[in-house]
Tab-separated table of C-alpha atoms and ligand atoms in Angstrom:
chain	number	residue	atom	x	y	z
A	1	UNK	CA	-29.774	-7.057	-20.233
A	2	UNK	CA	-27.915	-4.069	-19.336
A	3	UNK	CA	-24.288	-3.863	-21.259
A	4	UNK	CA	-20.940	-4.673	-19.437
A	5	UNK	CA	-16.989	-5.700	-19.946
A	6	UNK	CA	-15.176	-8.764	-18.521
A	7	UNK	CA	-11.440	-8.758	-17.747
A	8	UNK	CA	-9.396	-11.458	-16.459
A	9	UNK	CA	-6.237	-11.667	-17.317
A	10	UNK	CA	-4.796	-13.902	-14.685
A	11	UNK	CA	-3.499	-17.153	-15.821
A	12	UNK	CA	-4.422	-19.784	-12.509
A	13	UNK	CA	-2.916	-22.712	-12.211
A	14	UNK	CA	-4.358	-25.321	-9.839
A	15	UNK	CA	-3.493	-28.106	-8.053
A	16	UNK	CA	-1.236	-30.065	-5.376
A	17	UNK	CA	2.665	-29.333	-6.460
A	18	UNK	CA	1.442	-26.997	-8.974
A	19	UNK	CA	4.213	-24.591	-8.294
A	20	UNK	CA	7.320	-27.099	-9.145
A	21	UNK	CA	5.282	-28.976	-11.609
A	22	UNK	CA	4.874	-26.171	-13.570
A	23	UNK	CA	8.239	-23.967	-13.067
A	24	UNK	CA	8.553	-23.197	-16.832
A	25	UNK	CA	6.236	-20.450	-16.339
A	26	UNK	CA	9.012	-18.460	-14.031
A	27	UNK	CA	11.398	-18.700	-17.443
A	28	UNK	CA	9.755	-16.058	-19.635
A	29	UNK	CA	9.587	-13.710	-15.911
A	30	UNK	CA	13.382	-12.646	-15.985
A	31	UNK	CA	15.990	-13.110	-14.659
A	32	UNK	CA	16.079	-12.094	-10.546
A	33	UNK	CA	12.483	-12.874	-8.501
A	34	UNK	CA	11.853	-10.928	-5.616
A	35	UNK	CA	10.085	-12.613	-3.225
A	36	UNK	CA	7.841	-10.767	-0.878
A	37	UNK	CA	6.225	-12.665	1.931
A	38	UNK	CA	5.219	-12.413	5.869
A	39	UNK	CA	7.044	-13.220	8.986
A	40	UNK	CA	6.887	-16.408	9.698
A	41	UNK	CA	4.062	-18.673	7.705
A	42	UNK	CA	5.186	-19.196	3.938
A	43	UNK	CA	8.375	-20.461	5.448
A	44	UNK	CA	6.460	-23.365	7.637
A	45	UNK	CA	3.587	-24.401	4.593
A	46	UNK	CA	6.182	-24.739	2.230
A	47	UNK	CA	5.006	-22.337	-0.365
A	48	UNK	CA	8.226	-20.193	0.281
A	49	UNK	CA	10.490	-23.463	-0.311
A	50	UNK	CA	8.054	-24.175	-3.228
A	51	UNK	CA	9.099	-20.837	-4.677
A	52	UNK	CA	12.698	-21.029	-4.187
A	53	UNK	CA	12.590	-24.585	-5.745
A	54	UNK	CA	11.184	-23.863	-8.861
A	55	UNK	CA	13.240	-21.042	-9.354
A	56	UNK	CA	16.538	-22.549	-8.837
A	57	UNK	CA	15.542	-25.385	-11.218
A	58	UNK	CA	14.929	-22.384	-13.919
A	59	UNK	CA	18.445	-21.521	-12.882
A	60	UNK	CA	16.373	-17.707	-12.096
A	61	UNK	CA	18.415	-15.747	-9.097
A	62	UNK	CA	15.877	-14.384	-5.847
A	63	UNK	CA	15.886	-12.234	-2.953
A	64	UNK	CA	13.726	-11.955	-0.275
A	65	UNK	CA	11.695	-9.531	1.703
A	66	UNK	CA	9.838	-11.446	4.315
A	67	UNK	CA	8.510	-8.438	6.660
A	68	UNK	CA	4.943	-7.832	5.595
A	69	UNK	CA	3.135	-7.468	8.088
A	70	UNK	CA	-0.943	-7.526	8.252
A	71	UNK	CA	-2.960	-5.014	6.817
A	72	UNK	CA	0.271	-3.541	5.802
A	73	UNK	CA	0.930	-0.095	5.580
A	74	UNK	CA	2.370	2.084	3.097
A	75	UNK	CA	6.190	2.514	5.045
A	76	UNK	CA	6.633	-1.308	4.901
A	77	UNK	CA	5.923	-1.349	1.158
A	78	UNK	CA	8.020	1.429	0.602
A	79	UNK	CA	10.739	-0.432	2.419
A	80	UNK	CA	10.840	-3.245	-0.089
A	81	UNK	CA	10.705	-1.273	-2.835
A	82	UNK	CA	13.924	0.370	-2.078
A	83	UNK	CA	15.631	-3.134	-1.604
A	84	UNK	CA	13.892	-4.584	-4.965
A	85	UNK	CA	15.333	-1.362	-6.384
A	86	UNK	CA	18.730	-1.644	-5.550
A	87	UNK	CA	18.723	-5.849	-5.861
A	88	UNK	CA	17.627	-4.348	-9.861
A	89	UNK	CA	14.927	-7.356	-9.136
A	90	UNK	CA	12.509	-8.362	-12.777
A	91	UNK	CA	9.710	-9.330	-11.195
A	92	UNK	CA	7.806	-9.816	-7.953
A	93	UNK	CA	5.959	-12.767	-6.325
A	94	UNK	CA	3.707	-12.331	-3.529
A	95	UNK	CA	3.599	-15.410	-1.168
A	96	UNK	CA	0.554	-15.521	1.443
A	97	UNK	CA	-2.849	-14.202	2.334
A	98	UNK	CA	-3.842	-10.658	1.326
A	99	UNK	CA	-1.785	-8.595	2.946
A	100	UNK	CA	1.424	-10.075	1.198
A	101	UNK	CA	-0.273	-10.533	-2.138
A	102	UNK	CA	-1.269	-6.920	-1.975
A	103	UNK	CA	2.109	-5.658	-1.103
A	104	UNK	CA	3.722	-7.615	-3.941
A	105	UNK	CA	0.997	-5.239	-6.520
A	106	UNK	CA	1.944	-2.141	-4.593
A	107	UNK	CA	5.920	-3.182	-4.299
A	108	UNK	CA	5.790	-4.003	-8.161
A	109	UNK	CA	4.747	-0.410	-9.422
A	110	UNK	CA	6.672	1.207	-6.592
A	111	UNK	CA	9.677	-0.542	-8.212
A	112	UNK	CA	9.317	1.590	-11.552
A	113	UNK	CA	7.793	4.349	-10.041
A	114	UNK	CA	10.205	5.862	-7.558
A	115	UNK	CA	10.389	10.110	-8.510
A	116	UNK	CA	8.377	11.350	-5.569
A	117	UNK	CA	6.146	10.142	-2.336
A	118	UNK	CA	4.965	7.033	-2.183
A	119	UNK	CA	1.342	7.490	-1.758
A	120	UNK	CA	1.308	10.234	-4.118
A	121	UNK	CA	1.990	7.531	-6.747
A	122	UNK	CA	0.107	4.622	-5.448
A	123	UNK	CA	-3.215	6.776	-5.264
A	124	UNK	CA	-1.849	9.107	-8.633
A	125	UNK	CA	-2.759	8.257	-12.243
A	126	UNK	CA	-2.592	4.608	-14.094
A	127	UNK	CA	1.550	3.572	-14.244
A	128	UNK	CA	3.697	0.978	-15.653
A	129	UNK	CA	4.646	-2.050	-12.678
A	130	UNK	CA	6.623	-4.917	-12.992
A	131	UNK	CA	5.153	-8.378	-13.788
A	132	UNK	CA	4.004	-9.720	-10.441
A	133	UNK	CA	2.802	-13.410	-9.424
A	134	UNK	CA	0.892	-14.589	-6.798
A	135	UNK	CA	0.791	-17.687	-4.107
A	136	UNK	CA	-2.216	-17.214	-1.852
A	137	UNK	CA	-1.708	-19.555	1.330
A	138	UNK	CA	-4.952	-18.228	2.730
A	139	UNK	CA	-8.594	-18.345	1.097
A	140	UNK	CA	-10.126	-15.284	1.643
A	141	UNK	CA	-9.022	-12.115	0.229
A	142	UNK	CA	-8.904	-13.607	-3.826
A	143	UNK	CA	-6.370	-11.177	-4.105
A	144	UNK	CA	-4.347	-13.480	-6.612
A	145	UNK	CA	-6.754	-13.024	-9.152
A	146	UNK	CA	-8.200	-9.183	-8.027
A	147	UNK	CA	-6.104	-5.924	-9.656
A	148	UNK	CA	-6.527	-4.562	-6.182
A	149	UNK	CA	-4.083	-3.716	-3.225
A	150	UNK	CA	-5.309	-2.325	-0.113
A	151	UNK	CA	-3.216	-0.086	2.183
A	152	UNK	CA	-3.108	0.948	5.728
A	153	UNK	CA	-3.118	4.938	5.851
A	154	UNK	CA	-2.332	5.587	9.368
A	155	UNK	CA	-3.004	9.708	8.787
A	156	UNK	CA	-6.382	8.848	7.324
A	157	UNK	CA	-6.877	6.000	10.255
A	158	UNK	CA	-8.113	3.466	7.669
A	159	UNK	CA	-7.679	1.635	5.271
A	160	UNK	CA	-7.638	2.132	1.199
A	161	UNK	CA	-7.650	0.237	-1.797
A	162	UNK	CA	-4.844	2.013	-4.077
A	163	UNK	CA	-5.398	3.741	-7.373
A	164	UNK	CA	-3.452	1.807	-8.966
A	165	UNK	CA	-4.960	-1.256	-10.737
A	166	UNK	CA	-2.494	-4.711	-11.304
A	167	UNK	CA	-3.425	-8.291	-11.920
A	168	UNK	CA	-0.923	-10.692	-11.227
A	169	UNK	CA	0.303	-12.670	-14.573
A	170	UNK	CA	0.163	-16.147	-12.972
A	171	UNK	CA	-1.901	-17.147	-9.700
A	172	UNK	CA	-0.673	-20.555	-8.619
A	173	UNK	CA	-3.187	-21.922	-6.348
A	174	UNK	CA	-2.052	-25.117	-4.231
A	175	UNK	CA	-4.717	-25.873	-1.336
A	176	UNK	CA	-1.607	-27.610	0.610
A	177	UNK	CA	-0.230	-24.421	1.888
A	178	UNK	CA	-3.726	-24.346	3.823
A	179	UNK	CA	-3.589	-27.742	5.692
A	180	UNK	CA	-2.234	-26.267	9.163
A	181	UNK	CA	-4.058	-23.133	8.345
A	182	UNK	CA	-5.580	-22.420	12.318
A	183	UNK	CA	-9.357	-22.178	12.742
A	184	UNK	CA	-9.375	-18.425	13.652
A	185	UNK	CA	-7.756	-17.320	10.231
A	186	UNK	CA	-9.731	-19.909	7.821
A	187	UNK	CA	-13.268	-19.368	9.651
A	188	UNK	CA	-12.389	-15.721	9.654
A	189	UNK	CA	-10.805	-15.764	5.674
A	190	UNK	CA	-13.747	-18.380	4.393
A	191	UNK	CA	-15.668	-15.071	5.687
A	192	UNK	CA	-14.112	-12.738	3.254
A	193	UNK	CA	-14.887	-14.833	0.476
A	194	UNK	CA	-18.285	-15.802	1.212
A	195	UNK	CA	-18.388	-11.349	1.476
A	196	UNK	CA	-17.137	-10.911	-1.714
A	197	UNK	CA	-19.250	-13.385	-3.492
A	198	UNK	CA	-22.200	-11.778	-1.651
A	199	UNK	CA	-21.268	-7.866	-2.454
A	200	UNK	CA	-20.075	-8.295	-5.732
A	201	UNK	CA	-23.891	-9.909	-6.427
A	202	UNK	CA	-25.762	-7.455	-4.779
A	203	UNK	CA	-23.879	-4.499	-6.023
A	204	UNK	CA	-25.092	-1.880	-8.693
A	205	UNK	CA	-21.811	-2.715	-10.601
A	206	UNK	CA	-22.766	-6.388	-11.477
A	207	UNK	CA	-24.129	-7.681	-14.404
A	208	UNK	CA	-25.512	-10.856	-16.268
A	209	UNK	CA	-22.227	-12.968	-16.199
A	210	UNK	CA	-20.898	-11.816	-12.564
A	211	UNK	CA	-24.222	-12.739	-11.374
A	212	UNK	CA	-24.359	-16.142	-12.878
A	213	UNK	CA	-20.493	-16.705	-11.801
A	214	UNK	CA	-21.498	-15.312	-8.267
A	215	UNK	CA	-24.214	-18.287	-7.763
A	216	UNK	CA	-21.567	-21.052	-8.848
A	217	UNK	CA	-19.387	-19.632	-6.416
A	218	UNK	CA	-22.091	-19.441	-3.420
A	219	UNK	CA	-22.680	-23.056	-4.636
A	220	UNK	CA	-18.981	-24.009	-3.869
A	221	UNK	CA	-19.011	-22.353	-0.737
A	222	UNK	CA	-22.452	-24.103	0.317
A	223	UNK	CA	-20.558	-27.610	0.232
A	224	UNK	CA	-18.051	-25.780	2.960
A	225	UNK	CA	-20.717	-24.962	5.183
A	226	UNK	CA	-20.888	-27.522	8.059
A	227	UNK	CA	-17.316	-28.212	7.936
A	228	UNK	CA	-16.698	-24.411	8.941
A	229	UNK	CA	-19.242	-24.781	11.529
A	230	UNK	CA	-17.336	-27.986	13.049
A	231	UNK	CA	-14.233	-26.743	12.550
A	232	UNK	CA	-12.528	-29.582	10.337
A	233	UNK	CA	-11.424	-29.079	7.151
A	234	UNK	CA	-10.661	-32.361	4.738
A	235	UNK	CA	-8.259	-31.882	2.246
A	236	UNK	CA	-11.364	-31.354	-0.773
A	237	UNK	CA	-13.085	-28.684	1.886
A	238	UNK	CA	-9.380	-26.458	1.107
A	239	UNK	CA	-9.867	-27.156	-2.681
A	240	UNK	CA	-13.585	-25.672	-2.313
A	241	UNK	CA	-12.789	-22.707	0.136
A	242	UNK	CA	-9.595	-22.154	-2.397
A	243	UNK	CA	-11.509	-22.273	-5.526
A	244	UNK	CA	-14.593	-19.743	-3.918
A	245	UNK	CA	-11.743	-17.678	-2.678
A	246	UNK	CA	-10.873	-17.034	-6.417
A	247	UNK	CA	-14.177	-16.943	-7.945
A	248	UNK	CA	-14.764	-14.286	-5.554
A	249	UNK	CA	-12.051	-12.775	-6.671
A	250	UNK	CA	-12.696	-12.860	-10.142
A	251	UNK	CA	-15.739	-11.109	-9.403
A	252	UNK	CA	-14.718	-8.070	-7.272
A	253	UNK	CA	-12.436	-7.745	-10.085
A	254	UNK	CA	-15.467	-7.072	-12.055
A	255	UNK	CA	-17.616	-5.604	-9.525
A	256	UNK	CA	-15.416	-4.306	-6.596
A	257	UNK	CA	-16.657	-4.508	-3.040
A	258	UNK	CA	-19.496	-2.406	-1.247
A	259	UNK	CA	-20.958	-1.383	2.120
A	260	UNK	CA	-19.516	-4.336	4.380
A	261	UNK	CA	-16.350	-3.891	3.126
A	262	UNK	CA	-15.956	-0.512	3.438
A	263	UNK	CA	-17.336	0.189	6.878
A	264	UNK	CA	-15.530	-3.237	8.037
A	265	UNK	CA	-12.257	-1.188	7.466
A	266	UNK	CA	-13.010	1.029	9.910
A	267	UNK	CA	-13.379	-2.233	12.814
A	268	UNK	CA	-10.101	-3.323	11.379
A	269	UNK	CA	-8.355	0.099	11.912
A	270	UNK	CA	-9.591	1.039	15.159
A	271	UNK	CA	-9.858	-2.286	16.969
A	272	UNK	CA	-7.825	-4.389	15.133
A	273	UNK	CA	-10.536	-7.000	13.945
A	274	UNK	CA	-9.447	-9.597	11.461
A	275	UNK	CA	-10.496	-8.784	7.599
A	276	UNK	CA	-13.019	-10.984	6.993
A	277	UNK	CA	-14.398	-11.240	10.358
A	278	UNK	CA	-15.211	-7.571	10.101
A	279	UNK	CA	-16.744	-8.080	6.810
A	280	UNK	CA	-18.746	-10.622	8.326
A	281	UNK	CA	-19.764	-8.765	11.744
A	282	UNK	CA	-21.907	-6.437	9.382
A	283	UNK	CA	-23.309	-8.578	6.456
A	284	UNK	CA	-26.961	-9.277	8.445
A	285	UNK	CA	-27.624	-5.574	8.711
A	286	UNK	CA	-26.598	-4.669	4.960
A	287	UNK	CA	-28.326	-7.341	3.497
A	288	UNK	CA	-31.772	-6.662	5.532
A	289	UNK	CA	-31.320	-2.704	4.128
A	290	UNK	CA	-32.187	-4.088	0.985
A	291	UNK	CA	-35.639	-5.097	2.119
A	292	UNK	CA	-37.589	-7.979	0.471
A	293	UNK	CA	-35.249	-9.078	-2.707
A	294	UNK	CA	-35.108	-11.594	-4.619
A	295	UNK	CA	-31.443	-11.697	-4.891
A	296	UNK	CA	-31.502	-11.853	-1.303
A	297	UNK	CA	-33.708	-14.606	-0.921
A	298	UNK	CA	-31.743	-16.684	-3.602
A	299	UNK	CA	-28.291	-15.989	-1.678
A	300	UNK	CA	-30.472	-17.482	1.220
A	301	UNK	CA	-31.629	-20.266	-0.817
A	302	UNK	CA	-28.227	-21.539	-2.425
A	303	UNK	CA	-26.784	-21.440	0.369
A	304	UNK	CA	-29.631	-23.667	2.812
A	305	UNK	CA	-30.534	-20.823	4.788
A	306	UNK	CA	-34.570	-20.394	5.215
A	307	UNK	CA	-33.888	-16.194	6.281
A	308	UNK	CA	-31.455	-13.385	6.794
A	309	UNK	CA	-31.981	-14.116	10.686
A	310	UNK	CA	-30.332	-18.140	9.843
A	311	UNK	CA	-27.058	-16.297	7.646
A	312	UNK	CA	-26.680	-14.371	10.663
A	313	UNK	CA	-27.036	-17.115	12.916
A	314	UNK	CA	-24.251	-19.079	10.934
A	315	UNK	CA	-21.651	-15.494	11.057
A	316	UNK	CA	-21.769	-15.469	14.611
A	317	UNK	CA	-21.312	-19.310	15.015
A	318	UNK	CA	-18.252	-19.544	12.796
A	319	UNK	CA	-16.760	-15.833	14.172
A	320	UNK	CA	-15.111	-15.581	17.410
A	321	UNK	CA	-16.359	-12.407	17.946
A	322	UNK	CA	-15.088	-10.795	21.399
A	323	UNK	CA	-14.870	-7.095	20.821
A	324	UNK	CA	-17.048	-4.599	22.500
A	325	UNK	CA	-18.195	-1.038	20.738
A	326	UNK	CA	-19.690	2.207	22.218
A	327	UNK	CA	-22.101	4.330	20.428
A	328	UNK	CA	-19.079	6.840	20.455
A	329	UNK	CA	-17.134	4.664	18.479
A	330	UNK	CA	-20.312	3.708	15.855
A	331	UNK	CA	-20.556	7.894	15.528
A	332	UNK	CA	-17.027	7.990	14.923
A	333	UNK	CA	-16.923	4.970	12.219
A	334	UNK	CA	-19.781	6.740	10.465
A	335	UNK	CA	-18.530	9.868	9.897
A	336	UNK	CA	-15.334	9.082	8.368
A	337	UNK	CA	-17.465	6.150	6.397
A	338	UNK	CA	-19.866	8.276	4.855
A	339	UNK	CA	-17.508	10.503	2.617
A	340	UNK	CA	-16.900	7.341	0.647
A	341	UNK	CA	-19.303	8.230	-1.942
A	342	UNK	CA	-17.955	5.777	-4.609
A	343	UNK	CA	-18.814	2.784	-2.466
A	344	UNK	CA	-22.299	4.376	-1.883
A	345	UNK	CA	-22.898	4.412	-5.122
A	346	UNK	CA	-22.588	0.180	-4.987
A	347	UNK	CA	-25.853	0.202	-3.124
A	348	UNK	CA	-28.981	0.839	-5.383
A	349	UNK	CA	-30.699	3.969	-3.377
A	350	UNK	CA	-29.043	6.804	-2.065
A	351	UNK	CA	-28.158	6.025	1.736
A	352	UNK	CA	-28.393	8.524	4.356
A	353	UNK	CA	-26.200	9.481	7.193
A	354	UNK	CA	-28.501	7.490	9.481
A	355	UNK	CA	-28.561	4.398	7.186
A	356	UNK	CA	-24.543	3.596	7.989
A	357	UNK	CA	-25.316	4.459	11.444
A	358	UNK	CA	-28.303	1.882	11.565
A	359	UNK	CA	-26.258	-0.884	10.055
A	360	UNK	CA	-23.221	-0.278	12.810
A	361	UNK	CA	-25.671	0.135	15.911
A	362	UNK	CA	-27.519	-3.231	14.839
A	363	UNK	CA	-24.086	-5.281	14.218
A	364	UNK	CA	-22.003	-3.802	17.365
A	365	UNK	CA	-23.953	-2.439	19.878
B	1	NAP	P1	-3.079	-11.753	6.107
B	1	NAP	O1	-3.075	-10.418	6.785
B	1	NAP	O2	-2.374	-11.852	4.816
B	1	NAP	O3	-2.492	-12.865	7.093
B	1	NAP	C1	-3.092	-13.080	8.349
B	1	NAP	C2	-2.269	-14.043	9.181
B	1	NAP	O4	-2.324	-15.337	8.598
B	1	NAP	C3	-0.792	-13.686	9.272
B	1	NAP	O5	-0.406	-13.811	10.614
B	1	NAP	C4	-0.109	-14.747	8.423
B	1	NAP	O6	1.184	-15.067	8.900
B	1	NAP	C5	-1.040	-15.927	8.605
B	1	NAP	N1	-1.008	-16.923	7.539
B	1	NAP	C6	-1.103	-16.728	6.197
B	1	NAP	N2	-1.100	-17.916	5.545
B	1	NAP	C7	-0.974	-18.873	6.497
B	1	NAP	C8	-0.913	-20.309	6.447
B	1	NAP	N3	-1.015	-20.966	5.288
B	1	NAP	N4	-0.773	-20.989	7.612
B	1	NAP	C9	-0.708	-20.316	8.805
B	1	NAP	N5	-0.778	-18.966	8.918
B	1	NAP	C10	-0.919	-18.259	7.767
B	1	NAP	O7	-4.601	-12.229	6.012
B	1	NAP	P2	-5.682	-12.225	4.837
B	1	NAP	O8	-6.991	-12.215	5.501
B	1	NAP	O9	-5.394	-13.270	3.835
B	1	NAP	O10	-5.461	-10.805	4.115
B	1	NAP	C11	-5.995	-9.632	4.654
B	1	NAP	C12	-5.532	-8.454	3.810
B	1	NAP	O11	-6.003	-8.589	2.470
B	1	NAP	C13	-6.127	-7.154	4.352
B	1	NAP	O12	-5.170	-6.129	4.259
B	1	NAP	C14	-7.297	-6.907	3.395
B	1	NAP	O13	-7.669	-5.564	3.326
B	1	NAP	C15	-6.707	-7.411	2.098
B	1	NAP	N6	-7.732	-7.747	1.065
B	1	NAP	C16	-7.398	-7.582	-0.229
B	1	NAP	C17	-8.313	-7.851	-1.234
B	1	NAP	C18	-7.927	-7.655	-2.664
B	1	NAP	O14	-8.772	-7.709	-3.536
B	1	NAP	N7	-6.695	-7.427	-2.971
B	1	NAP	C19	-9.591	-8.327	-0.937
B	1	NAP	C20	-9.909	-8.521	0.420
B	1	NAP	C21	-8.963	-8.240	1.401
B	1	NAP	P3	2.541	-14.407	8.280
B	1	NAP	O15	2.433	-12.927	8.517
B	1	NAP	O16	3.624	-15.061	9.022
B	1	NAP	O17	2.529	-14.731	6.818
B	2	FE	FE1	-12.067	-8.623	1.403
């Protein structure tokens, strides 16, 4: 067995009400929250009001920036830093699906951190950050319980996970939030879980105990299967999709992501495709690069599917996909993909050029 670490350092905290059952944990946080959410949903799925609940009943002070937009990029962030600075804010909670959650990790080192640009410190060396909690009302991204924050870069045209590396302290994880959740976002979310479960398995950086965690959590997501497919979700179906949300997250935390996700961002920059539904467009044709596998063939396996041609099948059945690509844009993608030689390294051969080209022509064209 080859050698590895494990860190997780989140504390999660599940269950209905779990935020204002369990408000003590705010106490020992400071004394001013800043809240950072999106435009509109935390304040109708009562996670904001959850919040803003417990903290009042901890007698703790907030303020809120609730402009986050998705995929956000680095200006926004920067713009609620300079508030948290001058509201002299202790800590930070992010309230919402990734794009929130990720701007609380950037927001929280930006807050210490504020002697030159932006970027240059979000991308520069290790720093110090505030202590940062998270509320995901989406399950997809596992962000609550990932040290990762991904930016939009509008000079690069993509997207990029920052240098910087910050687990939240608490993850409170309340399946409610999701109950009006539309179809679009949890079919398209459910995707970006079931993608990190997948990469984090198949890539060069897992080991014996992400493995083993990764087939519990393609397990869970099994059981979610035909109610994505029909569109219904019982309350237990959020629990599940939750729950495989943060396993998945535990494990890119581990492993990080590979191929899909980094040649998804390009779909998401260009076109404006949803996260996980980009994710999800290319999974088929990364999966069939590996040839015959036997990790493959047991992702196939636990999760009922007799072939790569079936998990395919079951993307595009789930995924409103509607966008169109030219072979100019698949040249395009590729070239700025291809300099990402860190996430190549997540796939066990060396790829070539024509590789990344081969799995965009067979997912888009
Ligand atoms: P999102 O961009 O956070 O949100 C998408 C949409 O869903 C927004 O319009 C949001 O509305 C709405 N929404 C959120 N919760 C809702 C709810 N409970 N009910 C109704 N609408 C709701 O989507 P996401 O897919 O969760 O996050 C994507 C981001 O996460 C991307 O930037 C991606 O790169 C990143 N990501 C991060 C990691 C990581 O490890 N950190 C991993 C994968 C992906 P409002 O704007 O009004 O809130
Ligand atoms: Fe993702």
């Amino acid at each position: 067995m080859k050698n590895f670490t494990y860190f997780m350092p989140t504390k999660i905290i599940f269950g209905k009400n779990c935020i204002v059952d369990n408000s003590s944990v705010f106490k020992d946080m400071g004394k001013k929250a800043y809240i950072i959410t999106g435009k509109h949903s935390a304040k109708l799925n009562g996670s904001e009001n959850d919040v803003k609940t417990a903290l009042e009943k901890e007698g703790i002070e907030y303020v809120i920036f609730d402009k986050i937009e998705e995929n956000p990029d680095i200006e926004t962030i920067f713009a609620a830093a300079k508030k948290g600075i001058s509201e002299k804010v202790d800590f930070v909670i992010g309230i919402g699906g990734g794009s929130p959650m990720d701007s609380a990790k950037a927001i929280s080192c930006l807050i210490l951190n504020n002697e030159g640009e932006p970027k240059d410190i979000l991308f520069g060396e290790q720093k110090k950050h505030l202590p940062v909690i998270e509320v995901p009302t989406t399950a997809g991204t596992g962000s609550e319980t990932t040290p990762f924050s991904i930016v939009t870069l509008h000079n690069e045209k993509t997207k990029s996970s920052i240098a910087q590396k910050i687990f939240a302290k608490y993850a409170f994880l309340d399946a409610k939030y999701m109950e009006n959740l539309p179809v679009g976002i949890t079919n398209n979310t459910a995707i970006d879980a079931l993608s990190h479960l997948i990469e984090s398995y198949m890539s060069t950086n897992s080991n014996f105990l992400s493995e083993k965690i990764a087939e519990v959590g393609l397990n869970v997501f099994k059981d979610c299967i035909p109610y994505l497919i029909n569109r219904q979700y019982p309350f237990e179906i959020r629990e599940k999709l939750l729950i495989a949300s943060t396993i998945a997250g535990i494990l890119i935390s581990q492993s990080g992501t590979s191929i899909p996700h980094f040649l998804g961002y390009q779909l998401t920059y260009d076109k404006g495709i949803p996260h996980g539904m980009a994710n999800g467009i290319l999974m088929k044709a990364y999966l069939e690069l590996f040839g015959e596998n036997k990790k493959v063939d047991n992702i196939c396996n636990i999760l009922g599917f007799n072939n790569l041609y079936e998990l395919g099948d079951f993307h595009n059945e789930v995924l409103d996909i509607k966008e169109k690509f030219t072979y100019d844009d698949i040249k395009a993608y590729s070239g700025r993909s291809f300099g990402n030689k860190a996430k190549l390294k997540t796939f066990p051969r060396n790829l070539s050029f024509n590789d990344i080209l081969n799995i965009y022509s067979k997912s888009l064209l």
